[in-house]
Short mmCIF file of C-alpha atoms in Angstrom, two decimals:
data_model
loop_
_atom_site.label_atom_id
_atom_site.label_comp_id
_atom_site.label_asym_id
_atom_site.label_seq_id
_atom_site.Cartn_x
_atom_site.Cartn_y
_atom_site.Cartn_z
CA UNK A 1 -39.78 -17.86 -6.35
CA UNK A 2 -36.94 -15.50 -8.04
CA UNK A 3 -34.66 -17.88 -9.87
CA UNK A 4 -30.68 -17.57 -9.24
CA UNK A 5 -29.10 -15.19 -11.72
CA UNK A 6 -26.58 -17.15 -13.88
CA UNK A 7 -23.30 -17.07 -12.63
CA UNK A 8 -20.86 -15.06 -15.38
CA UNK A 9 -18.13 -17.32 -15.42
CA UNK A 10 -16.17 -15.32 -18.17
CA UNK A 11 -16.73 -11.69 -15.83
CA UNK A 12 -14.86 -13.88 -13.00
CA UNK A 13 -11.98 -14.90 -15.07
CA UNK A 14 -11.54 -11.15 -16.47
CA UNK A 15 -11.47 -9.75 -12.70
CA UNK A 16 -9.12 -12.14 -12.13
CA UNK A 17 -6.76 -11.09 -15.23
CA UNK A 18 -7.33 -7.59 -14.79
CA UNK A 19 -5.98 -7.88 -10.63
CA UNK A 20 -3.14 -9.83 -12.16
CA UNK A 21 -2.19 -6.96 -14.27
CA UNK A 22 -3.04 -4.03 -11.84
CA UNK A 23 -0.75 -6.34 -9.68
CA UNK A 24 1.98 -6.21 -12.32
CA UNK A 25 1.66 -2.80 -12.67
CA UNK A 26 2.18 -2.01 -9.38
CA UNK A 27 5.19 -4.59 -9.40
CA UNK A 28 6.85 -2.55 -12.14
CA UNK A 29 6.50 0.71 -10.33
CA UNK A 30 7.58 -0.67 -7.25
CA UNK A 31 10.90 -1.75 -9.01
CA UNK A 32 11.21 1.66 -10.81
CA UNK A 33 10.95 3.37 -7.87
CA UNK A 34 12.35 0.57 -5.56
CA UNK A 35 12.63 2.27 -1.82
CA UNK A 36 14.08 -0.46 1.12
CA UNK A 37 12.70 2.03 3.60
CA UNK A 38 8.48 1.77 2.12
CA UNK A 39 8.77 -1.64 0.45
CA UNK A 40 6.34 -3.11 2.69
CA UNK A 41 4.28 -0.40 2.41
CA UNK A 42 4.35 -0.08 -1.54
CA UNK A 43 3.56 -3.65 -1.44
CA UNK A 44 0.13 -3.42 -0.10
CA UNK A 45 -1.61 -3.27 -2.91
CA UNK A 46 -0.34 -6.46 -4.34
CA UNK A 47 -1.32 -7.81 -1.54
CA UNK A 48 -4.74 -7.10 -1.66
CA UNK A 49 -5.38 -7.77 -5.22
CA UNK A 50 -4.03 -11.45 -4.22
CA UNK A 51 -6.30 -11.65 -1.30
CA UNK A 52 -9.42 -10.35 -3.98
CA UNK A 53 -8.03 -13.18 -6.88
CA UNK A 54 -8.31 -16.02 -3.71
CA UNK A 55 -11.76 -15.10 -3.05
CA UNK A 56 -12.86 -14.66 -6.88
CA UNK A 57 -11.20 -18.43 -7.26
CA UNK A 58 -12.84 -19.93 -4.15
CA UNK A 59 -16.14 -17.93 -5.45
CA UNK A 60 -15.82 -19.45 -8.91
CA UNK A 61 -14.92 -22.89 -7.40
CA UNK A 62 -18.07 -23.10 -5.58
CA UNK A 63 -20.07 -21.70 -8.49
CA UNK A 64 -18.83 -24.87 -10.67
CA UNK A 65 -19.42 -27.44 -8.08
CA UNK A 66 -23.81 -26.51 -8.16
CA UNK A 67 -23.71 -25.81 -12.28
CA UNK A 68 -25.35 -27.27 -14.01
CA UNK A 69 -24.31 -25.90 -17.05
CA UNK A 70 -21.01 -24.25 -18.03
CA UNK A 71 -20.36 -22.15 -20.98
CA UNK A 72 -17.20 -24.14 -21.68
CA UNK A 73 -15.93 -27.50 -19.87
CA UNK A 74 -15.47 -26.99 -15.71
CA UNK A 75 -12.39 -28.33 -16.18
CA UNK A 76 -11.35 -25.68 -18.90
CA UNK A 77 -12.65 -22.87 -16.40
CA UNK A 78 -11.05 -24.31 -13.33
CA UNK A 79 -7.71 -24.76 -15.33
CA UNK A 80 -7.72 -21.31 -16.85
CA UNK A 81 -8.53 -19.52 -14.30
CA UNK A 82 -5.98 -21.17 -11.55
CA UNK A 83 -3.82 -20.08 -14.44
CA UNK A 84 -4.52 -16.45 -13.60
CA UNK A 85 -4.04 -17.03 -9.59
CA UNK A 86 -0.54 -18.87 -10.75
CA UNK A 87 0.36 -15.28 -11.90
CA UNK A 88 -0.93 -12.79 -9.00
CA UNK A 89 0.55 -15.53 -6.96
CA UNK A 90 4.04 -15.27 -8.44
CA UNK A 91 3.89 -11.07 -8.45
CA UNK A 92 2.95 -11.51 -4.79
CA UNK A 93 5.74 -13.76 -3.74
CA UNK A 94 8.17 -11.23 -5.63
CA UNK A 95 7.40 -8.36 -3.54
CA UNK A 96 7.51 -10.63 -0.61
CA UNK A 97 10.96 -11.69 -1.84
CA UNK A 98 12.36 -8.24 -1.67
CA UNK A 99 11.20 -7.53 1.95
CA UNK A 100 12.46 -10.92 3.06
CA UNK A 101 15.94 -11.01 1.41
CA UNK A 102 16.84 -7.42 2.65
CA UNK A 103 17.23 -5.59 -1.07
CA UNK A 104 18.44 -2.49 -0.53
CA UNK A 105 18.88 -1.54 -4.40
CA UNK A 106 18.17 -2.94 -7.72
CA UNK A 107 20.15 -4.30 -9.53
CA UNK A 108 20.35 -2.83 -13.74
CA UNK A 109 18.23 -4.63 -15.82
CA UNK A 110 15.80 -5.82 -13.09
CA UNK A 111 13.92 -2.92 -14.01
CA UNK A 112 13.73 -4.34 -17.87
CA UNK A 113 12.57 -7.66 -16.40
CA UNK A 114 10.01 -6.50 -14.31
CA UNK A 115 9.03 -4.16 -17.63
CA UNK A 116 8.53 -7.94 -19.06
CA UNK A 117 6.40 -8.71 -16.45
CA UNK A 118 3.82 -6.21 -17.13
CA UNK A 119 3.56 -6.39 -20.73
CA UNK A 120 3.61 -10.45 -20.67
CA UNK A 121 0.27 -9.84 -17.62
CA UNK A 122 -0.89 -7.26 -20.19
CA UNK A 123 -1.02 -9.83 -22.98
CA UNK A 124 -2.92 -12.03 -21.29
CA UNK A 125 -5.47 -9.84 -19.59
CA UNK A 126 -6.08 -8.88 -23.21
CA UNK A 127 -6.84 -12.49 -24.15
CA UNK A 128 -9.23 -13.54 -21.23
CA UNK A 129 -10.72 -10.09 -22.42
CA UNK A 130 -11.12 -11.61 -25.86
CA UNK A 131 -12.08 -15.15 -24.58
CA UNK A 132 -15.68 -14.82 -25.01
CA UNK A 133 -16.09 -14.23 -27.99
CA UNK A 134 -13.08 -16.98 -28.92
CA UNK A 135 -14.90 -18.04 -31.88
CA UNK A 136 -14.64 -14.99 -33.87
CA UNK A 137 -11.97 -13.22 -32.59
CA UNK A 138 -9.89 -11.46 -35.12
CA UNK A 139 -7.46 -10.45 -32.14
CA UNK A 140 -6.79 -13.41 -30.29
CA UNK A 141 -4.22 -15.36 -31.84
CA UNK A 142 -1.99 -12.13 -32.30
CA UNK A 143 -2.58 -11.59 -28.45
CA UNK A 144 -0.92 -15.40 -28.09
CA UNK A 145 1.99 -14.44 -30.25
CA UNK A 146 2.77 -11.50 -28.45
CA UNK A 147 2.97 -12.78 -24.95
CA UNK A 148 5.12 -15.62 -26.45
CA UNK A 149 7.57 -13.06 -28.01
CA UNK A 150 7.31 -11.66 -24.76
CA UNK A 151 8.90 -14.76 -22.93
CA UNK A 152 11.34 -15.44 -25.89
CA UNK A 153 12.92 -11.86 -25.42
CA UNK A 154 12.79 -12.36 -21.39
CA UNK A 155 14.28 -15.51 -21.63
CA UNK A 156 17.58 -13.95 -23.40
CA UNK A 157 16.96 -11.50 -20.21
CA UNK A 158 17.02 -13.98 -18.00
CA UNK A 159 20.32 -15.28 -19.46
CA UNK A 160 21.59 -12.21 -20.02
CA UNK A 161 21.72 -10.84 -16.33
CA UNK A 162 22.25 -14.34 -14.74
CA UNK A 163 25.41 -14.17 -16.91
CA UNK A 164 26.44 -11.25 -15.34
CA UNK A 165 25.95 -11.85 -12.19
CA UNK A 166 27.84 -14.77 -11.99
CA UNK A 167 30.62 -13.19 -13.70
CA UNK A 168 30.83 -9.56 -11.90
CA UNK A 169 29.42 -10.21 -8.48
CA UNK A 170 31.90 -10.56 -5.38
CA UNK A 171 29.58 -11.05 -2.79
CA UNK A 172 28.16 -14.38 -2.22
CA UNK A 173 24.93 -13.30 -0.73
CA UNK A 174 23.94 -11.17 -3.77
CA UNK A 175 24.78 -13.39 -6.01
CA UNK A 176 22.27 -15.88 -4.13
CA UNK A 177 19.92 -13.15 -3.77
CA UNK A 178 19.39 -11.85 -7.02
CA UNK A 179 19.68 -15.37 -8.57
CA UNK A 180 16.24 -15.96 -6.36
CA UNK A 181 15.11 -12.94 -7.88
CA UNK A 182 15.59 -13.29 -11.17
CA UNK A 183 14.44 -16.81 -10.85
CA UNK A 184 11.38 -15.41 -10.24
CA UNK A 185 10.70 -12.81 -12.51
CA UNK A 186 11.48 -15.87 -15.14
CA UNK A 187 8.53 -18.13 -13.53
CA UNK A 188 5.92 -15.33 -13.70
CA UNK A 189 6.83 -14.57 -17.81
CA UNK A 190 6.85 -18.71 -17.75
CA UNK A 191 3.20 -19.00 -16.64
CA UNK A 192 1.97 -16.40 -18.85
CA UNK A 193 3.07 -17.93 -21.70
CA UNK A 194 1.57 -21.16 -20.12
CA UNK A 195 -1.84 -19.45 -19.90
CA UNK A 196 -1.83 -18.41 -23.46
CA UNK A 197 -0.95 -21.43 -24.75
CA UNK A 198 -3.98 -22.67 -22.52
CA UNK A 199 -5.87 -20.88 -23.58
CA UNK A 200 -5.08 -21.23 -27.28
CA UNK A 201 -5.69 -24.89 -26.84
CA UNK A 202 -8.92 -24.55 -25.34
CA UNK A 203 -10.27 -22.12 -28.17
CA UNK A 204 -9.17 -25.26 -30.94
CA UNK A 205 -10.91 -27.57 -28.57
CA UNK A 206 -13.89 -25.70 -28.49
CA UNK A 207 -13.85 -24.51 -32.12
#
């Protein structure tokens, strides 16, 4: 009888960070580009690559619950990698958010923010891409520091064009628009950071 090929738990997580990043690719471009009248359409992509990252998870999940052994803790890979979904989730939800709150233009600087975005995803596609070989990685902890400059420079973004929105912007309903918006783009930079960090506590843990 043909045993069961061993489950690559590591390949999982780095399909996982590499839709996340395709996804915040496509989010930048979309912003770039922005276009009320195809927004659904442009969006289809991210949509997909969120549908793929589900099934990876649930594949993963399912994987962890038969192993019997794991090349790091299950917990680690369970934590890490719903990590990653946090991410593709929040990308998803921000092309969602421009369809649903009727954006008909961008607003300056939202293209800077979603430029954030792509380079904080970046940073930590690099790092799952590095997470293998954790132990003597020459890369890895300069990969951490750069998504965490990352999220210091969008957080003075954040501030930055909340600032002035509240101070310029006559019309109620963009102000409580965009403040969703840039709410959002602040969570996804937030949970990149998160993962990093994550992951730079599970490399000392495992070290």
């Amino acid at each position: 009888m043909a045993r069961k090929k061993q489950y690559n738990y590591f390949q999982t997580m780095e399909l996982l960070a590499k839709n996340a990043h395709l996804a915040a690719e496509h989010l930048e471009q979309i912003v770039q580009t922005f276009n009320p009248e195809t927004i659904e359409v442009d969006s289809e992509v991210v949509h997909q690559l969120e549908k793929e990252n589900d099934q990876l998870i649930d594949e993963l999940t399912n994987e962890l619950y038969d192993a019997f052994i794991t090349p790091i803790d299950r917990e680690d890979i369970l934590i890490i990698s719903e990590r990653l979904d946090n991410i593709i989730d929040g990308i998803n939800a921000m092309t969602y958010l421009f369809q649903n709150l009727v954006i008909t233009e961008i607003r300056p600087g939202a293209d800077v923010f979603a430029s954030h975005v792509n380079q904080a995803v970046k940073g930590v596609h690099y790092a799952i891409l590095e997470f293998p070989k954790f132990k003597n990685s020459k890369k890895m902890k300069q990969l951490i520091l750069e998504v965490n400059q990352i999220e210091s420079e969008a957080d003075l973004l954040y501030s930055s064009l909340k600032r002035e929105l509240f101070s310029n912007e006559k019309d109620p309903i963009e102000i409580i628009k965009w403040k969703e918006i840039f709410d959002r783009f602040e969570k996804i930079v937030n949970e990149c950071e998160i993962s990093v960090d994550v992951i730079d506590g599970m490399i000392i843990k495992n070290t």
